[in-house]
PDB file of C-alpha atoms in Angstrom:
ATOM      1  CA  MET A   1       1.679   1.330  -5.773  1.00 90.00           C
ATOM      2  CA  SER A   2      -2.087   1.817  -5.965  1.00 92.00           C
ATOM      3  CA  GLN A   3      -2.564  -1.905  -6.619  1.00 91.00           C
ATOM      4  CA  ALA A   4      -0.328  -2.734  -3.635  1.00 90.00           C
ATOM      5  CA  LEU A   5      -2.412  -0.521  -1.311  1.00 93.00           C
ATOM      6  CA  LYS A   6      -5.581  -2.123  -2.628  1.00 94.00           C
ATOM      7  CA  GLY A   7      -4.134  -5.604  -2.054  1.00 90.00           C
ATOM      8  CA  LEU A   8      -3.011  -4.675   1.443  1.00 91.00           C
ATOM      9  CA  LEU A   9      -6.503  -3.498   2.423  1.00 93.00           C
ATOM     10  CA  GLU A  10      -8.249  -6.426   0.713  1.00 93.00           C
ATOM     11  CA  ALA A  11      -6.031  -8.951   2.506  1.00 90.00           C
ATOM     12  CA  ALA A  12      -6.995  -7.444   5.868  1.00 91.00           C
ATOM     13  CA  LEU A  13     -10.715  -7.261   5.033  1.00 90.00           C
ATOM     14  CA  VAL A  14     -11.688 -10.344   7.053  1.00 87.00           C
ATOM     15  CA  THR A  15     -13.721  -8.619   9.771  1.00 84.00           C
ATOM     16  CA  PRO A  16     -17.322  -9.935   9.845  1.00 88.00           C
ATOM     17  CA  GLU A  17     -18.517  -6.372  10.462  1.00 89.00           C
ATOM     18  CA  PHE A  18     -17.318  -5.422   6.975  1.00 90.00           C
ATOM     19  CA  THR A  19     -18.626  -8.406   5.015  1.00 88.00           C
ATOM     20  CA  GLY A  20     -19.472  -7.256   1.500  1.00 91.00           C
ATOM     21  CA  ALA A  21     -17.137  -4.239   1.587  1.00 94.00           C
ATOM     22  CA  GLU A  22     -14.952  -3.704  -1.448  1.00 95.00           C
ATOM     23  CA  VAL A  23     -11.716  -1.837  -2.077  1.00 96.00           C
ATOM     24  CA  ALA A  24     -11.372   0.085  -5.344  1.00 97.00           C
ATOM     25  CA  ILE A  25      -8.963   2.484  -7.013  1.00 96.00           C
ATOM     26  CA  TYR A  26     -10.857   5.621  -8.018  1.00 94.00           C
ATOM     27  CA  ARG A  27     -10.422   8.209 -10.734  1.00 91.00           C
ATOM     28  CA  PRO A  28     -12.113  11.617 -10.260  1.00 86.00           C
ATOM     29  CA  GLU A  29     -15.158  10.622 -12.329  1.00 86.00           C
ATOM     30  CA  ASP A  30     -15.728   7.548 -10.129  1.00 89.00           C
ATOM     31  CA  PHE A  31     -16.751   9.856  -7.275  1.00 86.00           C
ATOM     32  CA  ASP A  32     -19.921  10.739  -9.227  1.00 84.00           C
ATOM     33  CA  THR A  33     -21.300   7.215  -8.745  1.00 89.00           C
ATOM     34  CA  PRO A  34     -19.445   5.758  -5.746  1.00 90.00           C
ATOM     35  CA  MET A  35     -19.641   2.213  -4.427  1.00 94.00           C
ATOM     36  CA  ALA A  36     -22.269   1.399  -1.827  1.00 94.00           C
ATOM     37  CA  PHE A  37     -19.915  -0.034   0.792  1.00 96.00           C
ATOM     38  CA  GLY A  38     -16.136  -0.033   0.879  1.00 96.00           C
ATOM     39  CA  ILE A  39     -12.933   1.981   0.648  1.00 97.00           C
ATOM     40  CA  SER A  40     -11.760   3.999  -2.338  1.00 96.00           C
ATOM     41  CA  ILE A  41      -8.111   4.803  -3.027  1.00 96.00           C
ATOM     42  CA  HIS A  42      -7.561   7.947  -5.088  1.00 93.00           C
ATOM     43  CA  LEU A  43      -4.141   9.196  -6.254  1.00 94.00           C
ATOM     44  CA  TYR A  44      -4.616  12.961  -6.324  1.00 89.00           C
ATOM     45  CA  ARG A  45      -1.054  14.322  -6.469  1.00 90.00           C
ATOM     46  CA  VAL A  46       2.483  13.256  -7.422  1.00 93.00           C
ATOM     47  CA  THR A  47       5.572  15.178  -6.252  1.00 91.00           C
ATOM     48  CA  ASN A  48       9.359  14.712  -6.268  1.00 89.00           C
ATOM     49  CA  THR A  49      10.701  13.322  -3.024  1.00 87.00           C
ATOM     50  CA  ALA A  50      12.147  16.345  -1.228  1.00 77.00           C
ATOM     51  CA  GLY A  51      15.655  16.459   0.130  1.00 73.00           C
ATOM     52  CA  ILE A  52      17.240  13.809  -2.075  1.00 71.00           C
ATOM     53  CA  ILE A  53      20.139  15.308  -4.013  1.00 69.00           C
ATOM     54  CA  ASN A  54      23.082  13.455  -5.629  1.00 71.00           C
ATOM     55  CA  ARG A  55      21.277  10.232  -6.422  1.00 70.00           C
ATOM     56  CA  PRO A  56      23.710   7.455  -7.376  1.00 75.00           C
ATOM     57  CA  SER A  57      23.516   5.619 -10.686  1.00 75.00           C
ATOM     58  CA  ARG A  58      21.460   2.450 -10.651  1.00 73.00           C
ATOM     59  CA  VAL A  59      23.471  -0.704 -11.306  1.00 75.00           C
ATOM     60  CA  THR A  60      21.674  -3.747 -12.742  1.00 75.00           C
ATOM     61  CA  PRO A  61      22.593  -7.298 -11.661  1.00 74.00           C
ATOM     62  CA  ASP A  62      24.611  -7.712 -14.873  1.00 78.00           C
ATOM     63  CA  GLY A  63      26.776  -4.693 -13.924  1.00 78.00           C
ATOM     64  CA  ARG A  64      25.370  -2.102 -16.343  1.00 80.00           C
ATOM     65  CA  ARG A  65      24.915   1.407 -14.972  1.00 82.00           C
ATOM     66  CA  HIS A  66      21.794   3.489 -15.636  1.00 81.00           C
ATOM     67  CA  PHE A  67      20.774   7.044 -14.839  1.00 83.00           C
ATOM     68  CA  PRO A  68      19.536   7.452 -11.237  1.00 83.00           C
ATOM     69  CA  SER A  69      15.978   6.463 -10.394  1.00 82.00           C
ATOM     70  CA  LEU A  70      13.363   9.219 -10.191  1.00 84.00           C
ATOM     71  CA  LEU A  71      12.065   9.297  -6.595  1.00 88.00           C
ATOM     72  CA  LEU A  72       8.426  10.287  -6.203  1.00 92.00           C
ATOM     73  CA  ASP A  73       5.951  10.833  -3.397  1.00 93.00           C
ATOM     74  CA  LEU A  74       2.437   9.649  -4.249  1.00 95.00           C
ATOM     75  CA  HIS A  75      -0.373  11.415  -2.362  1.00 94.00           C
ATOM     76  CA  TYR A  76      -3.493   9.325  -1.820  1.00 95.00           C
ATOM     77  CA  LEU A  77      -6.973  10.058  -0.552  1.00 92.00           C
ATOM     78  CA  ILE A  78      -8.586   7.150   1.323  1.00 95.00           C
ATOM     79  CA  THR A  79     -12.385   7.471   1.482  1.00 94.00           C
ATOM     80  CA  PRO A  80     -14.881   5.155   3.211  1.00 96.00           C
ATOM     81  CA  TRP A  81     -18.295   4.580   1.645  1.00 95.00           C
ATOM     82  CA  ALA A  82     -21.159   3.125   3.689  1.00 95.00           C
ATOM     83  CA  PRO A  83     -24.943   3.363   4.061  1.00 93.00           C
ATOM     84  CA  THR A  84     -24.682   4.895   7.561  1.00 94.00           C
ATOM     85  CA  ALA A  85     -22.333   7.388   9.219  1.00 93.00           C
ATOM     86  CA  GLU A  86     -21.505   4.874  11.965  1.00 95.00           C
ATOM     87  CA  LYS A  87     -20.482   2.223   9.439  1.00 94.00           C
ATOM     88  CA  GLN A  88     -18.507   4.805   7.464  1.00 94.00           C
ATOM     89  CA  HIS A  89     -16.594   5.914  10.574  1.00 95.00           C
ATOM     90  CA  ALA A  90     -15.869   2.315  11.594  1.00 95.00           C
ATOM     91  CA  LEU A  91     -14.649   1.493   8.074  1.00 95.00           C
ATOM     92  CA  LEU A  92     -12.343   4.520   8.028  1.00 95.00           C
ATOM     93  CA  GLY A  93     -10.922   3.638  11.453  1.00 95.00           C
ATOM     94  CA  TRP A  94     -10.312   0.065  10.293  1.00 95.00           C
ATOM     95  CA  ALA A  95      -8.546   1.246   7.098  1.00 95.00           C
ATOM     96  CA  MET A  96      -6.357   3.665   9.046  1.00 95.00           C
ATOM     97  CA  ARG A  97      -5.435   0.901  11.502  1.00 95.00           C
ATOM     98  CA  VAL A  98      -4.427  -1.414   8.629  1.00 94.00           C
ATOM     99  CA  MET A  99      -2.335   1.318   6.973  1.00 93.00           C
ATOM    100  CA  ASP A 100      -0.633   2.159  10.282  1.00 94.00           C
ATOM    101  CA  ASP A 101       0.137  -1.520  10.937  1.00 92.00           C
ATOM    102  CA  CYS A 102       2.135  -1.672   7.697  1.00 89.00           C
ATOM    103  CA  PRO A 103       4.117   1.589   7.460  1.00 88.00           C
ATOM    104  CA  THR A 104       6.726   0.024   5.166  1.00 89.00           C
ATOM    105  CA  VAL A 105       5.498  -1.959   2.167  1.00 87.00           C
ATOM    106  CA  SER A 106       8.081  -4.516   1.042  1.00 85.00           C
ATOM    107  CA  SER A 107       8.834  -5.562  -2.524  1.00 81.00           C
ATOM    108  CA  GLY A 108       6.915  -8.826  -2.018  1.00 81.00           C
ATOM    109  CA  VAL A 109       3.701  -6.908  -1.332  1.00 80.00           C
ATOM    110  CA  LEU A 110       4.478  -4.317  -4.032  1.00 81.00           C
ATOM    111  CA  ASN A 111       5.035  -6.995  -6.705  1.00 79.00           C
ATOM    112  CA  LEU A 112       2.118  -9.219  -5.671  1.00 78.00           C
ATOM    113  CA  PRO A 113      -0.656  -7.586  -7.740  1.00 68.00           C
ATOM    114  CA  LEU A 114       1.550  -6.919 -10.793  1.00 63.00           C
ATOM    115  CA  SER A 115       1.595  -9.064 -13.895  1.00 59.00           C
ATOM    116  CA  THR A 116       5.242  -8.208 -14.586  1.00 60.00           C
ATOM    117  CA  GLU A 117       7.576 -10.001 -12.232  1.00 62.00           C
ATOM    118  CA  GLY A 118      10.231  -8.043 -10.413  1.00 64.00           C
ATOM    119  CA  THR A 119       8.958  -4.516 -11.034  1.00 74.00           C
ATOM    120  CA  PHE A 120      10.222  -3.687  -7.552  1.00 79.00           C
ATOM    121  CA  GLY A 121      13.663  -5.080  -6.658  1.00 76.00           C
ATOM    122  CA  PRO A 122      14.138  -7.402  -3.664  1.00 78.00           C
ATOM    123  CA  ALA A 123      15.628  -4.613  -1.531  1.00 79.00           C
ATOM    124  CA  GLU A 124      13.023  -1.988  -2.489  1.00 82.00           C
ATOM    125  CA  ALA A 125      10.374  -0.838  -0.050  1.00 85.00           C
ATOM    126  CA  VAL A 126       7.998   2.119   0.130  1.00 90.00           C
ATOM    127  CA  GLN A 127       7.001   4.035   3.256  1.00 90.00           C
ATOM    128  CA  VAL A 128       3.280   4.782   3.575  1.00 93.00           C
ATOM    129  CA  ILE A 129       2.613   7.501   6.114  1.00 93.00           C
ATOM    130  CA  PHE A 130      -0.425   9.434   7.296  1.00 93.00           C
ATOM    131  CA  GLU A 131      -0.678  12.927   5.808  1.00 90.00           C
ATOM    132  CA  PRO A 132      -2.972  15.290   7.681  1.00 87.00           C
ATOM    133  CA  LEU A 133      -4.654  17.434   5.058  1.00 82.00           C
ATOM    134  CA  ALA A 134      -5.096  21.118   5.755  1.00 79.00           C
ATOM    135  CA  LEU A 135      -8.707  22.241   5.463  1.00 78.00           C
ATOM    136  CA  ILE A 136      -7.868  24.372   2.423  1.00 78.00           C
ATOM    137  CA  ASP A 137      -6.241  21.400   0.629  1.00 77.00           C
ATOM    138  CA  PHE A 138      -9.174  19.197   1.508  1.00 74.00           C
ATOM    139  CA  SER A 139     -11.615  21.771   0.136  1.00 75.00           C
ATOM    140  CA  TYR A 140      -9.648  22.091  -3.135  1.00 76.00           C
ATOM    141  CA  ILE A 141      -9.735  18.318  -3.636  1.00 74.00           C
ATOM    142  CA  TRP A 142     -13.467  18.063  -2.997  1.00 72.00           C
ATOM    143  CA  GLU A 143     -14.445  21.301  -4.798  1.00 76.00           C
ATOM    144  CA  SER A 144     -15.423  19.450  -7.959  1.00 66.00           C
ATOM    145  CA  PHE A 145     -17.497  16.870  -6.073  1.00 65.00           C
ATOM    146  CA  LYS A 146     -19.910  19.282  -4.355  1.00 64.00           C
ATOM    147  CA  PRO A 147     -22.341  18.822  -2.678  1.00 61.00           C
ATOM    148  CA  ASN A 148     -21.325  15.222  -1.893  1.00 68.00           C
ATOM    149  CA  VAL A 149     -18.148  15.887   0.152  1.00 69.00           C
ATOM    150  CA  GLN A 150     -16.995  12.742   1.950  1.00 82.00           C
ATOM    151  CA  LEU A 151     -14.957  12.044   5.053  1.00 83.00           C
ATOM    152  CA  SER A 152     -11.426  11.175   3.867  1.00 87.00           C
ATOM    153  CA  VAL A 153      -7.834  10.902   5.038  1.00 90.00           C
ATOM    154  CA  GLY A 154      -4.565  11.447   3.231  1.00 91.00           C
ATOM    155  CA  TYR A 155      -1.556   9.147   2.950  1.00 94.00           C
ATOM    156  CA  ILE A 156       1.805   9.530   1.217  1.00 94.00           C
ATOM    157  CA  ALA A 157       3.698   6.676  -0.390  1.00 94.00           C
ATOM    158  CA  ARG A 158       7.253   8.015  -0.035  1.00 92.00           C
ATOM    159  CA  MET A 159      10.217   7.436  -2.296  1.00 87.00           C
ATOM    160  CA  VAL A 160       8.603   5.337  -5.002  1.00 88.00           C
ATOM    161  CA  ALA A 161      11.461   4.774  -7.467  1.00 84.00           C
ATOM    162  CA  LEU A 162      10.933   4.969 -11.215  1.00 81.00           C
ATOM    163  CA  ASP A 163      14.004   3.414 -12.799  1.00 80.00           C
ATOM    164  CA  SER A 164      15.619   4.885 -15.891  1.00 77.00           C
ATOM    165  CA  LEU A 165      16.265   2.660 -18.889  1.00 76.00           C
ATOM    166  CA  VAL A 166      18.994   4.982 -20.209  1.00 79.00           C
ATOM    167  CA  SER A 167      22.448   3.434 -19.789  1.00 78.00           C
ATOM    168  CA  VAL A 168      25.424   5.435 -18.641  1.00 76.00           C
ATOM    169  CA  VAL A 169      28.160   4.922 -21.222  1.00 74.00           C
ATOM    170  CA  ASP A 170      31.612   4.714 -19.705  1.00 70.00           C
ATOM    171  CA  GLY A 171      34.606   5.939 -21.665  1.00 69.00           C
ATOM    172  CA  ALA A 172      37.349   3.547 -22.733  1.00 71.00           C
ATOM    173  CA  LEU A 173      40.041   2.685 -20.214  1.00 73.00           C
ATOM    174  CA  VAL A 174      43.104   4.938 -20.318  1.00 70.00           C
ATOM    175  CA  GLN A 175      46.044   3.141 -21.988  1.00 70.00           C
ATOM    176  CA  THR A 176      48.820   5.750 -21.666  1.00 72.00           C
ATOM    177  CA  ARG A 177      49.388   9.068 -20.006  1.00 71.00           C
ATOM    178  CA  SER A 178      51.081  11.978 -21.668  1.00 71.00           C
ATOM    179  CA  PHE A 179      52.111  15.084 -19.764  1.00 69.00           C
ATOM    180  CA  SER A 180      53.245  18.261 -21.474  1.00 68.00           C
ATOM    181  CA  VAL A 181      53.492  20.623 -18.551  1.00 66.00           C
ATOM    182  CA  GLY A 182      56.613  22.771 -18.676  1.00 63.00           C
ATOM    183  CA  GLU A 183      57.621  21.690 -22.185  1.00 63.00           C
ATOM    184  CA  ALA A 184      58.101  24.245 -24.885  1.00 60.00           C
ATOM    185  CA  ILE A 185      55.557  24.067 -27.634  1.00 58.00           C
ATOM    186  CA  ALA A 186      57.194  23.803 -31.056  1.00 54.00           C
ATOM    187  CA  GLN A 187      55.979  26.255 -33.608  1.00 52.00           C
TER     188      GLN A 187
END
């Protein structure tokens, strides 16, 4: 998912104003020495998708059934990096516009940066929605990066499915039925 977001932003990075900008996926330690100009994508939290109960078994094209997919919400922090505040603000506005223009990421975009073909099925898609961060949440995220707190926005990639490889074993077909209700049990 992180690679797909990176690819989405890189593909839209054709504005002459942002020539030389890069898009990178960051780990916490990368914030110590950030890029000079660009957008960082940081996965800071993973949660179960709320409200989904009774998930059906996953059926593969060959008809085998597997345990239901694990549905996750991935919480991202999008941070612009630039030499001036004006450039930083413009870069953040551009990134938010790109993300809003593509609220549903299709399997074609999701599979594009991956080396393994078909990680996401043809019918799979992921919603990417803006997540306003409460000031307290924002301060917890940036606590370890003091005093260099940066302007950032939050996004959620909703319902990212992690498929199970465990097969559901079906019992053998019933051949005969035997009822013993109301019959005396011989002793």
